[in-house]
mmCIF file of C-alpha atoms in Angstrom:
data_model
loop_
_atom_site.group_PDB
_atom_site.id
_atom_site.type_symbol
_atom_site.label_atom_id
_atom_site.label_comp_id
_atom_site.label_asym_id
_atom_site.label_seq_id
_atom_site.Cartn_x
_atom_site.Cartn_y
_atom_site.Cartn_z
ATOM 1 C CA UNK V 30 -53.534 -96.643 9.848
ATOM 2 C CA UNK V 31 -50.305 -97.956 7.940
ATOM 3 C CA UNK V 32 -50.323 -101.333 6.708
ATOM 4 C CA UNK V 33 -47.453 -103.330 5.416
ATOM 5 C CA UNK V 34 -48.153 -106.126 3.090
ATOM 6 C CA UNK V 35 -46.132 -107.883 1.264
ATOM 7 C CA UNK V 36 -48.019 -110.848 -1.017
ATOM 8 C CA UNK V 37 -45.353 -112.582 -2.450
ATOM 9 C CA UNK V 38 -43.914 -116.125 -2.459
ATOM 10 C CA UNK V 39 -40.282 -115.366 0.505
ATOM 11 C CA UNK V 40 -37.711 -117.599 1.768
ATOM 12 C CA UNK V 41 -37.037 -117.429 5.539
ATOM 13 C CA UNK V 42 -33.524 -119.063 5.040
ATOM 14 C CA UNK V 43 -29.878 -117.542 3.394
ATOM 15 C CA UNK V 44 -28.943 -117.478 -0.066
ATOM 16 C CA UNK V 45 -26.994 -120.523 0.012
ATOM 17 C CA UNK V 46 -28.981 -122.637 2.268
ATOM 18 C CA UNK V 47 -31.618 -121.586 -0.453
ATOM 19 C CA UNK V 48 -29.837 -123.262 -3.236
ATOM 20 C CA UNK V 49 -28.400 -126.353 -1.111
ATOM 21 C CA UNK V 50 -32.034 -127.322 -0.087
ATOM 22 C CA UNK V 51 -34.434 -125.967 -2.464
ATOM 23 C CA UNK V 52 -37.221 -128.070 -1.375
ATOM 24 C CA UNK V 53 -36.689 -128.725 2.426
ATOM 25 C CA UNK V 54 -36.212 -125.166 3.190
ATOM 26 C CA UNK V 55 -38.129 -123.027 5.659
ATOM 27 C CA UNK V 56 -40.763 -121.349 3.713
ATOM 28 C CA UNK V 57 -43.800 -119.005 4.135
ATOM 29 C CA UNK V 58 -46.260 -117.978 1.162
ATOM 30 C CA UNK V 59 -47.441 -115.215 2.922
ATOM 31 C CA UNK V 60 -45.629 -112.246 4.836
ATOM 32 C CA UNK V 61 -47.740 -110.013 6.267
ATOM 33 C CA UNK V 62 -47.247 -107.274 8.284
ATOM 34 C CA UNK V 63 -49.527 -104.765 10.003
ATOM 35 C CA UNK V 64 -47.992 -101.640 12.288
ATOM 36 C CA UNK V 65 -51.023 -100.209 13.491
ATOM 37 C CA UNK V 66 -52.065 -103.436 16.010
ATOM 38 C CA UNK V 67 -48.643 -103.504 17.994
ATOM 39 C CA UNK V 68 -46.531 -104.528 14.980
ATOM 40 C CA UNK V 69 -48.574 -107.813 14.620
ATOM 41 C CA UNK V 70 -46.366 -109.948 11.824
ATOM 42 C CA UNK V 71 -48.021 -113.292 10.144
ATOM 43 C CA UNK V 72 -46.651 -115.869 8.561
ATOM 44 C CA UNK V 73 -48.856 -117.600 6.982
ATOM 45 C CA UNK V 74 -48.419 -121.721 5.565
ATOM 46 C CA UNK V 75 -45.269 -121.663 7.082
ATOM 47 C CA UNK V 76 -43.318 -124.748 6.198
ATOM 48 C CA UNK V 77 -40.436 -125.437 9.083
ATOM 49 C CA UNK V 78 -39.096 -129.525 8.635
ATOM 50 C CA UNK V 79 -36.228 -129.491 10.997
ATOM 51 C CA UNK V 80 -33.678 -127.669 13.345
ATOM 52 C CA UNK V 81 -31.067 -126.986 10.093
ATOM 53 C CA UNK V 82 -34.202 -125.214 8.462
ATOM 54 C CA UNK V 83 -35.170 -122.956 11.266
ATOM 55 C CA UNK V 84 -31.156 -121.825 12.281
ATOM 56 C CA UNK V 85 -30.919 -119.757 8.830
ATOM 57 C CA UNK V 86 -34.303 -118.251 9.262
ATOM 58 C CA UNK V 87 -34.432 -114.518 9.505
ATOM 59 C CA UNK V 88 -37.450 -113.813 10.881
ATOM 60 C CA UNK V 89 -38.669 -110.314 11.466
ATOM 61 C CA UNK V 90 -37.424 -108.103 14.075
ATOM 62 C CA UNK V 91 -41.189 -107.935 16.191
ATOM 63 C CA UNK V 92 -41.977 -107.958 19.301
ATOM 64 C CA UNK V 93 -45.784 -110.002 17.860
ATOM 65 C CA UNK V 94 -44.952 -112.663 15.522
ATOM 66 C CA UNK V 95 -47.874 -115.111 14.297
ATOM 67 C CA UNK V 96 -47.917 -118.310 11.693
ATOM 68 C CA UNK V 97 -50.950 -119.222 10.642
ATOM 69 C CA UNK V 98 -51.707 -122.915 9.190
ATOM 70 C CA UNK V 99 -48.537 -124.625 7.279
ATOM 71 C CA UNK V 100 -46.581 -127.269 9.671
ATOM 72 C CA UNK V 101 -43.688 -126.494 12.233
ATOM 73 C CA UNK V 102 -44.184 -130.195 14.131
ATOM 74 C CA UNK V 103 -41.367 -129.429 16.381
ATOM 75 C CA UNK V 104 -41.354 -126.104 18.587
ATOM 76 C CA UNK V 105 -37.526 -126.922 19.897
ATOM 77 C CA UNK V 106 -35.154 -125.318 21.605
ATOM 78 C CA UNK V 107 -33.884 -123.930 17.892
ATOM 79 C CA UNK V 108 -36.571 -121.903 17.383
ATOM 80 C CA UNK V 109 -36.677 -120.277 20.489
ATOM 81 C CA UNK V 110 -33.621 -119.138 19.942
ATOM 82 C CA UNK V 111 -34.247 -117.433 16.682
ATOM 83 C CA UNK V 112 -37.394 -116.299 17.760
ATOM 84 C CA UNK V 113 -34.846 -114.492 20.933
ATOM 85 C CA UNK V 114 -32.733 -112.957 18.033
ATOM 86 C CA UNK V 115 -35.315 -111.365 16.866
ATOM 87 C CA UNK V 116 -36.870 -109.705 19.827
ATOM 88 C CA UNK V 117 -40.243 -111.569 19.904
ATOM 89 C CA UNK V 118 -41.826 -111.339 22.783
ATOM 90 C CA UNK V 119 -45.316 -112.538 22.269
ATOM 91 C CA UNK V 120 -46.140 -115.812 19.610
ATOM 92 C CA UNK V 121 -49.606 -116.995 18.227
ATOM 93 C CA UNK V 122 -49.409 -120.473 16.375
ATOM 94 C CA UNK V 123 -52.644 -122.194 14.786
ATOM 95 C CA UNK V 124 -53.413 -124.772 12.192
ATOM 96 C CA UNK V 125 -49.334 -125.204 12.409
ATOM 97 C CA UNK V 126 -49.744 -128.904 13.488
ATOM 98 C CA UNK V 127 -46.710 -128.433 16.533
ATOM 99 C CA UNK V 128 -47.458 -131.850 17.978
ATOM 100 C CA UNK V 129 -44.478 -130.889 20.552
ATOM 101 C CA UNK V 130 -43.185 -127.545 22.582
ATOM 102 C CA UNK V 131 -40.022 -126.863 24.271
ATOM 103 C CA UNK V 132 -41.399 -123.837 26.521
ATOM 104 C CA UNK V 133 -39.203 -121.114 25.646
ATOM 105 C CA UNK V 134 -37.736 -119.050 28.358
ATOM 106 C CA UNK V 135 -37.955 -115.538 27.299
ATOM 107 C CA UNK V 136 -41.177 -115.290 25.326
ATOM 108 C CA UNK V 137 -44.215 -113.348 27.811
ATOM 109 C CA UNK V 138 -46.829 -114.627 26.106
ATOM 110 C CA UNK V 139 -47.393 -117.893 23.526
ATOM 111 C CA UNK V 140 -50.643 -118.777 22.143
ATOM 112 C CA UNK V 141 -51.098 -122.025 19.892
ATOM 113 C CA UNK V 142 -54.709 -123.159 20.136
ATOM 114 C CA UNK V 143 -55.498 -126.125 17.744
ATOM 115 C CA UNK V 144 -52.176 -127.384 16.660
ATOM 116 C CA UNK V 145 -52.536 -131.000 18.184
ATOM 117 C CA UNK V 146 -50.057 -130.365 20.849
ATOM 118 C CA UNK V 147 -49.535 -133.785 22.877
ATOM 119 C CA UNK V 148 -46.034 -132.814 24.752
ATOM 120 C CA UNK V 149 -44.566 -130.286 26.523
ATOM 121 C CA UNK V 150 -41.203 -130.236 27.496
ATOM 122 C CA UNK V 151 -40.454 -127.363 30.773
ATOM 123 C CA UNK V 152 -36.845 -127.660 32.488
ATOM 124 C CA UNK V 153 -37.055 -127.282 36.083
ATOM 125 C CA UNK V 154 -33.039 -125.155 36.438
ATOM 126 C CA UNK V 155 -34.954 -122.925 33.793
ATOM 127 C CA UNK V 156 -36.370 -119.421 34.812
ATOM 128 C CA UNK V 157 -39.536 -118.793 33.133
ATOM 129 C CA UNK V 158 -41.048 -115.468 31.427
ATOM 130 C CA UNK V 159 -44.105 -116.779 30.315
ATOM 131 C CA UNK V 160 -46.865 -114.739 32.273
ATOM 132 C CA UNK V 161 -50.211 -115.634 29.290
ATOM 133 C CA UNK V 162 -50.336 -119.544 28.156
ATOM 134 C CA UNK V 163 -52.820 -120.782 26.265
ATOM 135 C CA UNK V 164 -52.548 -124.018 24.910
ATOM 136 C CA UNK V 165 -56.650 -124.970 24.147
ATOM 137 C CA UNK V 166 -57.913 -127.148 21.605
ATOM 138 C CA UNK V 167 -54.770 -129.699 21.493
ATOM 139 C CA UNK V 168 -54.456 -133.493 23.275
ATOM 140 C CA UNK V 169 -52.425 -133.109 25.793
ATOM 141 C CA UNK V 170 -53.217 -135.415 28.886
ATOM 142 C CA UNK V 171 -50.793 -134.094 31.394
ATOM 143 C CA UNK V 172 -49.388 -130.466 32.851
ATOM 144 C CA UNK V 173 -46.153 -132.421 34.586
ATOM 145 C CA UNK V 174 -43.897 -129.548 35.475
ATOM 146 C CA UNK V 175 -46.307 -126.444 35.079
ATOM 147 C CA UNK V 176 -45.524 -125.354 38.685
ATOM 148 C CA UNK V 177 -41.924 -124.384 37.320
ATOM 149 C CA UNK V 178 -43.805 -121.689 35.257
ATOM 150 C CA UNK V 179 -44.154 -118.943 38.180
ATOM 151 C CA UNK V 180 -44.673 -116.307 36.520
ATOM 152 C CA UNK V 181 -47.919 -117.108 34.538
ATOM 153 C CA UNK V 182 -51.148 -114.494 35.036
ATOM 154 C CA UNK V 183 -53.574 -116.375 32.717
ATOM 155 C CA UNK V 184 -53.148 -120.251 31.632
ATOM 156 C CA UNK V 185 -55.699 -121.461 29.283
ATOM 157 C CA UNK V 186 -56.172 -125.029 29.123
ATOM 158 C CA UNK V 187 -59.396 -125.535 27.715
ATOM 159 C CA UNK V 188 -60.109 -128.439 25.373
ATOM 160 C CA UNK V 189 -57.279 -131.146 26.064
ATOM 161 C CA UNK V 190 -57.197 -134.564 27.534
ATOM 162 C CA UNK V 191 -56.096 -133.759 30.958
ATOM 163 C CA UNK V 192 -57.802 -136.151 33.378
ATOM 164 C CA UNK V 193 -55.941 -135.317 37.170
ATOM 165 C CA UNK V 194 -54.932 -132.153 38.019
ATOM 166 C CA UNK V 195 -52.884 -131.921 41.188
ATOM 167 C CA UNK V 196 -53.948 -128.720 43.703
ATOM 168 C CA UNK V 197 -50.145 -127.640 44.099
ATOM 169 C CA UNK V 198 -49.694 -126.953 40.615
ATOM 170 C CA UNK V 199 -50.548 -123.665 40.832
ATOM 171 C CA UNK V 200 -49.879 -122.618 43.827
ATOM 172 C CA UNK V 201 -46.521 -121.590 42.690
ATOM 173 C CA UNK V 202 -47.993 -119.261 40.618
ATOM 174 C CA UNK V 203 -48.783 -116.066 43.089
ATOM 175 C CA UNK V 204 -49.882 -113.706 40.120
ATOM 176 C CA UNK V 205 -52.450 -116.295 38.088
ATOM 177 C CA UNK V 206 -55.461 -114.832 37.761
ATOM 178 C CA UNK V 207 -57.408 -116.745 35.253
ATOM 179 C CA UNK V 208 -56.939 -120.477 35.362
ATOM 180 C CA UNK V 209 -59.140 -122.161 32.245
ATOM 181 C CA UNK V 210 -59.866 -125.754 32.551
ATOM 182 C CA UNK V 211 -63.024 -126.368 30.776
ATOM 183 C CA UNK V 212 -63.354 -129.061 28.640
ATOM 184 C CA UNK V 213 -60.917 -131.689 30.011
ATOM 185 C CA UNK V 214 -61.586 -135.401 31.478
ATOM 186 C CA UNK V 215 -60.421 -133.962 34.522
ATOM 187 C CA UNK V 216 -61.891 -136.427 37.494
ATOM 188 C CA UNK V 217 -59.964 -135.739 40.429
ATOM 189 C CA UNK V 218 -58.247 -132.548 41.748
ATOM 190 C CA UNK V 219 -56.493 -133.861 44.534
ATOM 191 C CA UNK V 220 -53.055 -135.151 45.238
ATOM 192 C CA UNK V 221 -51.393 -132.064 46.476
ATOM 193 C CA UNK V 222 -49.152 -132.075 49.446
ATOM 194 C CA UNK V 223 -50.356 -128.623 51.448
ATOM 195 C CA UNK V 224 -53.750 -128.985 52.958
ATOM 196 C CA UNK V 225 -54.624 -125.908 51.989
ATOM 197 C CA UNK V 226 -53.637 -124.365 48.459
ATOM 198 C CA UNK V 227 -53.697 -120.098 48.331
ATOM 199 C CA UNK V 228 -54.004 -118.503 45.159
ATOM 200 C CA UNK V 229 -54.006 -115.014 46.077
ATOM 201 C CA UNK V 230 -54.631 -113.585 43.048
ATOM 202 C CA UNK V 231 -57.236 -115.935 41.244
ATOM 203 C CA UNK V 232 -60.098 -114.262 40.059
ATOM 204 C CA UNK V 233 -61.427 -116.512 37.512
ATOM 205 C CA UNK V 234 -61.642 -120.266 37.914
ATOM 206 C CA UNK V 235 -63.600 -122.687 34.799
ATOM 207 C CA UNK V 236 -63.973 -125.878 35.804
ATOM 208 C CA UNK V 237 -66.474 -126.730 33.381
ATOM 209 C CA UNK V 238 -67.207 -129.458 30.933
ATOM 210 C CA UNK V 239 -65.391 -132.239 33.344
ATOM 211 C CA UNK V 240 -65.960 -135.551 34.976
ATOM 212 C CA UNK V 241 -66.032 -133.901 38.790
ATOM 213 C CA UNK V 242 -68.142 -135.467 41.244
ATOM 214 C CA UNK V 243 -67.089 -133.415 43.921
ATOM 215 C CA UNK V 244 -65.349 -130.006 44.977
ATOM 216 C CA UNK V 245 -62.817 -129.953 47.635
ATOM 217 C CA UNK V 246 -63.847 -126.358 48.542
ATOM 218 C CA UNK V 247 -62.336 -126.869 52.339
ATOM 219 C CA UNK V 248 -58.912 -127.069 50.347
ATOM 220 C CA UNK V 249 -59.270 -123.755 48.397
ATOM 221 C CA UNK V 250 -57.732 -120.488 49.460
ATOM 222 C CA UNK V 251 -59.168 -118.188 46.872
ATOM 223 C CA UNK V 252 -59.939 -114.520 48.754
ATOM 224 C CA UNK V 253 -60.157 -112.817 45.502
ATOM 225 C CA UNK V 254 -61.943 -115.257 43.004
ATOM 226 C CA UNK V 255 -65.119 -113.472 41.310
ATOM 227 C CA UNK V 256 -66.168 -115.779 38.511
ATOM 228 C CA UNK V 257 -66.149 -119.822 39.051
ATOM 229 C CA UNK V 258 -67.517 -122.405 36.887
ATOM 230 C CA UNK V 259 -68.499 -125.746 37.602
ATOM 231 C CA UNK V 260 -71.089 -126.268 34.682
ATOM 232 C CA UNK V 261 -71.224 -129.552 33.495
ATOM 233 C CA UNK V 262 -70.091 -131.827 35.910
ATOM 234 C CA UNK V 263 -71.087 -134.786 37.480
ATOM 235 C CA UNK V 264 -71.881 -132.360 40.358
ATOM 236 C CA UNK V 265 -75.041 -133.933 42.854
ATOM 237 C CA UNK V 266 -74.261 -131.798 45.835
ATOM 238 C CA UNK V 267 -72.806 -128.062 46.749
ATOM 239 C CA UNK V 268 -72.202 -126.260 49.603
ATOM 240 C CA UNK V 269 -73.346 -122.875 48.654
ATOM 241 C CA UNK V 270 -72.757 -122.009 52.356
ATOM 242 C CA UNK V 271 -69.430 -122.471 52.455
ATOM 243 C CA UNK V 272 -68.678 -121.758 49.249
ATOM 244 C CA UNK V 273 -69.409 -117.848 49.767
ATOM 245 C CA UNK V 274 -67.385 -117.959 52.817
ATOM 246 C CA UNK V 275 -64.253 -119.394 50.946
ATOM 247 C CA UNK V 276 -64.760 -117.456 48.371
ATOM 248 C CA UNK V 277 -65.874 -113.753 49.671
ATOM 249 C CA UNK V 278 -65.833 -111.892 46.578
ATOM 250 C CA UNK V 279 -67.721 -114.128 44.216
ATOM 251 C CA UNK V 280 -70.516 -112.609 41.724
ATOM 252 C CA UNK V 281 -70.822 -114.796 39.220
ATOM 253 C CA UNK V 282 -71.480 -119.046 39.375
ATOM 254 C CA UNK V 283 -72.451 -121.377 37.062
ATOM 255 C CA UNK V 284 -73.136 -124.491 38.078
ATOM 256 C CA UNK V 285 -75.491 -125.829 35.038
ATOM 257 C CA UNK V 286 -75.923 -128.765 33.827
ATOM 258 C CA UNK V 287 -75.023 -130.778 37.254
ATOM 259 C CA UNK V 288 -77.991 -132.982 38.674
ATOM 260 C CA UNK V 289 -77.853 -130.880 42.447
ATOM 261 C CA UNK V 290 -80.094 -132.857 44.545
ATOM 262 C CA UNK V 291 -83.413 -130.597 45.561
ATOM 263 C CA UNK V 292 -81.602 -129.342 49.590
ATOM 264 C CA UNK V 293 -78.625 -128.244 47.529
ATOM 265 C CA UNK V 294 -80.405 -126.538 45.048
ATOM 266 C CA UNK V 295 -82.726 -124.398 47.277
ATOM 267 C CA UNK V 296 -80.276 -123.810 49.636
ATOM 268 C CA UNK V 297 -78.089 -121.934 46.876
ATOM 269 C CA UNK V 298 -80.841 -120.296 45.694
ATOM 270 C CA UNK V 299 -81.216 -118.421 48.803
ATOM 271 C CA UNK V 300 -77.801 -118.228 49.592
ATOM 272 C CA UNK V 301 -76.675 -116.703 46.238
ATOM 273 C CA UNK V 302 -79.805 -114.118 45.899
ATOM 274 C CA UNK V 303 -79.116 -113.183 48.839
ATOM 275 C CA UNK V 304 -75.825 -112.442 48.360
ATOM 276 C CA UNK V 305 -76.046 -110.867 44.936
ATOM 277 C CA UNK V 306 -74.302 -113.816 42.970
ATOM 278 C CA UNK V 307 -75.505 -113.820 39.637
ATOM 279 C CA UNK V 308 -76.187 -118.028 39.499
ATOM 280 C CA UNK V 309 -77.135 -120.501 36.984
ATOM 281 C CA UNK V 310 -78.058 -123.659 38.754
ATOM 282 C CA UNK V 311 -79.849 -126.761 37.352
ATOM 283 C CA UNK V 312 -82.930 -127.982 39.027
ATOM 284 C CA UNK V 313 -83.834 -130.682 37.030
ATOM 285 C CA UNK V 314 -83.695 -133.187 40.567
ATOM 286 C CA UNK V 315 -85.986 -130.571 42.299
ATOM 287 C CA UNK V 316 -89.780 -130.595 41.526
ATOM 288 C CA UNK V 317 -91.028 -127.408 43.470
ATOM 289 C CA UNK V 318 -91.407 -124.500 41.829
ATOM 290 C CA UNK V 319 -88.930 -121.649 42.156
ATOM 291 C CA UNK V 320 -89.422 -119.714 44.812
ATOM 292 C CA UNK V 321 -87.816 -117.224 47.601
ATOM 293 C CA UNK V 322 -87.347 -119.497 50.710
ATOM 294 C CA UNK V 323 -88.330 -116.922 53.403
ATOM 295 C CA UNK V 324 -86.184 -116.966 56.643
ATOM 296 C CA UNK V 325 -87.766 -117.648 60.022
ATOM 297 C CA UNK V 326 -88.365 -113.780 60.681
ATOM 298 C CA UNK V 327 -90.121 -113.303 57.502
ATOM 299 C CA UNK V 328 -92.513 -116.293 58.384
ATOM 300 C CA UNK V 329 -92.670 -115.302 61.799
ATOM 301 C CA UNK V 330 -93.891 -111.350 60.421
ATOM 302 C CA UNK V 331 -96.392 -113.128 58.154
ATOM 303 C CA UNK V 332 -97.821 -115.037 60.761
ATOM 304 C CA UNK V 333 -98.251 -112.051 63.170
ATOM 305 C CA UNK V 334 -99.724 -110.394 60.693
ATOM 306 C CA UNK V 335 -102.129 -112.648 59.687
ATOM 307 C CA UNK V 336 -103.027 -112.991 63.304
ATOM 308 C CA UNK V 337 -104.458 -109.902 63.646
ATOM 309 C CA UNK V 338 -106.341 -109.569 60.381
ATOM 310 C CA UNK V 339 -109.601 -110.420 59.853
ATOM 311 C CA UNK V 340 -110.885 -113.058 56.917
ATOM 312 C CA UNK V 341 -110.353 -110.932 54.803
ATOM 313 C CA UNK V 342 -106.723 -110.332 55.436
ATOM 314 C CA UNK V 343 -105.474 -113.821 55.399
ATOM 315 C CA UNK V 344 -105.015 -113.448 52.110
ATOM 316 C CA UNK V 345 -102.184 -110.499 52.176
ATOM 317 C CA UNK V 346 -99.266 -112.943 53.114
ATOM 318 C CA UNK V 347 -100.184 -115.581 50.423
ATOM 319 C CA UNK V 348 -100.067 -112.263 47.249
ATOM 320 C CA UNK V 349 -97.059 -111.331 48.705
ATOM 321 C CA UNK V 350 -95.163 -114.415 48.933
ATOM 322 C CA UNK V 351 -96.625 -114.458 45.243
ATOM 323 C CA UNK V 352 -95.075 -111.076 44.113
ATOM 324 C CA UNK V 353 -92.041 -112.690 46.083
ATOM 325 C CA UNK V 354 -91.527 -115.142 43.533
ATOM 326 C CA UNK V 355 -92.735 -112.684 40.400
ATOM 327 C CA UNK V 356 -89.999 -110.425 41.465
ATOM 328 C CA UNK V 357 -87.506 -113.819 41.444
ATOM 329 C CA UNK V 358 -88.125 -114.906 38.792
ATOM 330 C CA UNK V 359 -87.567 -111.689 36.882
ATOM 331 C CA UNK V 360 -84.489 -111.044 38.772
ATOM 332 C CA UNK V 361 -83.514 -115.288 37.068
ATOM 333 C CA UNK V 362 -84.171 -113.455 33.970
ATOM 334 C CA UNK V 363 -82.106 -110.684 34.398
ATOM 335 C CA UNK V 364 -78.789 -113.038 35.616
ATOM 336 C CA UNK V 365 -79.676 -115.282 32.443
ATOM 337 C CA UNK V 366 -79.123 -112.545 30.124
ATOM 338 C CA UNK V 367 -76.143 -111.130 32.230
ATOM 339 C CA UNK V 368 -74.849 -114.131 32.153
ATOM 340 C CA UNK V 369 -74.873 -114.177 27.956
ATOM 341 C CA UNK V 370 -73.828 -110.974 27.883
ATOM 342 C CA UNK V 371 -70.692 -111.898 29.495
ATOM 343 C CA UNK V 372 -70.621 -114.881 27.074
ATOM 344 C CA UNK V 373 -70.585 -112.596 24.317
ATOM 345 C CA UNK V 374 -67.960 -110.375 25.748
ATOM 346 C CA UNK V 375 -65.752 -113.399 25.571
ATOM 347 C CA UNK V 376 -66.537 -114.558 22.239
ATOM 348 C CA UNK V 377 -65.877 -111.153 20.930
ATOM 349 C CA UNK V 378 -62.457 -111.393 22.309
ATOM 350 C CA UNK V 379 -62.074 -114.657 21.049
ATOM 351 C CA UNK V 380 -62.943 -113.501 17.667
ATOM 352 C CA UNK V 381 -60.704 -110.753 17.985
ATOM 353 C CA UNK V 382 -57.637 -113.389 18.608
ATOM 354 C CA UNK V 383 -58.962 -115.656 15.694
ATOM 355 C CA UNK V 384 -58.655 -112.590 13.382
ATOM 356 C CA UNK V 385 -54.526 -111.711 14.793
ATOM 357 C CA UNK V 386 -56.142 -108.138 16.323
ATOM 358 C CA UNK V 387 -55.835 -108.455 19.923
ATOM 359 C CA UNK V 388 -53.859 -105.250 20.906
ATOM 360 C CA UNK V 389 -52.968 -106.247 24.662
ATOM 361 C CA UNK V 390 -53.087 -108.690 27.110
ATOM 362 C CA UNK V 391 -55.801 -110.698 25.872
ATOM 363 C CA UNK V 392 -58.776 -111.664 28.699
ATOM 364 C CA UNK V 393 -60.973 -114.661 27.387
ATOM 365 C CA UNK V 394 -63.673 -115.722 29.337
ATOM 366 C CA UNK V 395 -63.041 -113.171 31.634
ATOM 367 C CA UNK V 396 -65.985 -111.228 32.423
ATOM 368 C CA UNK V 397 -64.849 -107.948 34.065
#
């Protein structure tokens, strides 16, 4: 392992700028280095105040380049272009305060969580690199113009103000695979033009921590989505039946924290055990106890059997059914703690990003 540091107080900008603006220039306290993750660079308390500032900035010839804390404000068109120069492909930004980004056109991947992003700026005659977006933890209330990004894989979301998100959106997105909008004030997820909206490649779809009151499930065309989430909601009703018929593949739902009304909730407790989904679903609304809801042939073996016993055999169908429900609720169990497994899985690789190590393609929150 061969680390480059370099602790020492740099200017980012030429000689002369240096001495014209000795206070306004672009500077960074910190200039770190490190080869062995992918040529990660940091800059940390990076000080950018306008355009002039960031045109004589040399920044390091990386593909990785992060800034951690300090104040940029304005992600412009400027920067993108020096950021081009240098042949950096992939950008992490937090604690920088960018309250506004001019999506750049040739960077792959751009994270800046927490920087109190309210704007983005995407030109439609533009041609877009970005495949890995994640813009979580800032206040934006709007993703006008996000279908013009067609080349994403993962868009991260998580943690803004958005309150209607229009169906279309993504659909010109054939590669996305993990599409993270937890967190929002997102009521509505109508007002797209198809009937139908395919997203081939989805496999991962968080819909949690928002104000719906309803899925429009007969709208989705997800064949390959594995893990949704629909946790707190305003959720009263779900059609576990169809929902395993849009979505083929799924293994892992969590639909906690929604008040399901009692039919709802025992119908996708059968549905999903039976089809190996690994399910958390809130049954606060429904007083009976957990249990496996038999189908007619089971009852209709139980009965027959029960026929032709004695007294003393009535009792078989009644410790079965109870081992039944012994063996369901241990199987509960079992998805519970799958379920925070794969919660810890994702907050390892969030960790991992906190700390500037990720060394690929990062997958938060996704479970496989």
């Amino acid at each position: 392992m061969e680390f480059l540091v370099v602790l020492c107080l740099i200017k980012l900008v030429a000689a002369v700028l240096l001495a014209r603006f000795p206070v306004d220039g672009a500077v960074v306290r910190q200039y770190t280095c490190d080869s062995y993750f992918q040529s990660w660079c940091q800059l940390h308390n990076a000080t950018v105040h306008m355009d002039t500032d960031v045109q004589a900035s040399m920044f390091p010839r990386v593909r990785q380049l992060g800034f951690i804390h300090g104040s940029i404000g304005n992600f412009s068109h400027t920067l993108n272009n020096q950021l081009f120069k240098a042949g950096v492909l992939r950008v992490f930004a937090r604690g920088t305060r960018i309250s506004s980004l001019t999506m750049p056109s040739t960077i792959e991947q751009l994270y800046l969580r927490d920087n109190g992003l309210r704007t983005v700026e995407i030109d439609p005659r533009t041609r877009y690199l970005m495949r890995y977006l994640r813009l979580q933890m800032n206040k934006l209330r709007t993703i006008a113009r996000f279908e013009h990004l067609t080349q994403l894989h993962e868009l991260n979301l998580c943690d803004n103000l958005i309150e209607d998100v229009p169906l279309d959106t993504f659909a010109t997105m054939p590669a996305l695979r993990q599409l993270i909008l937890c967190g929002n004030h997102i009521k509505t997820l109508g007002g797209s033009t198809p009937p139908v909206v395919q997203l081939a490649a989805l496999t991962h779809l968080d819909l949690g921590g928002n104000f719906l009151a309803a899925l429009p499930l007969d709208r989705w065309q997800l064949p390959q989505l594995i893990n949704l989430s629909v946790r707190d909601n305003l959720l009263t009703a779900l059609d576990s039946a169809l929902l395993v018929r849009r979505f083929p593949l799924l293994r892992i739902l969590d639909a906690s924290a929604n008040a399901l009304d009692c039919r709802s909730y025992r119908e996708a407790l059968q549905t999903f055990v039976n089809r190996s989904v690994v399910h958390l679903i809130d049954r606060r609304m429904c007083p009976v106890d957990d249990a496996i809801v038999l189908d007619g042939e089971e009852r209709r073996h139980s009965k027959a059997g029960s026929g032709g016993v004695g007294a003393g055999g009535a009792t078989v169908p009644v410790e079965v059914r109870h081992l039944k429900e012994r063996i369901f609720l241990q199987q509960r169990t079992i998805q519970q703690q799958r379920m925070e497994i794969e919660q810890l899985r994702a907050n390892l690789t969030t960790l991992m990003e906190q700390f500037d190590l990720v060394a690929g393609p990062a997958r938060a929150l996704d479970p496989f």
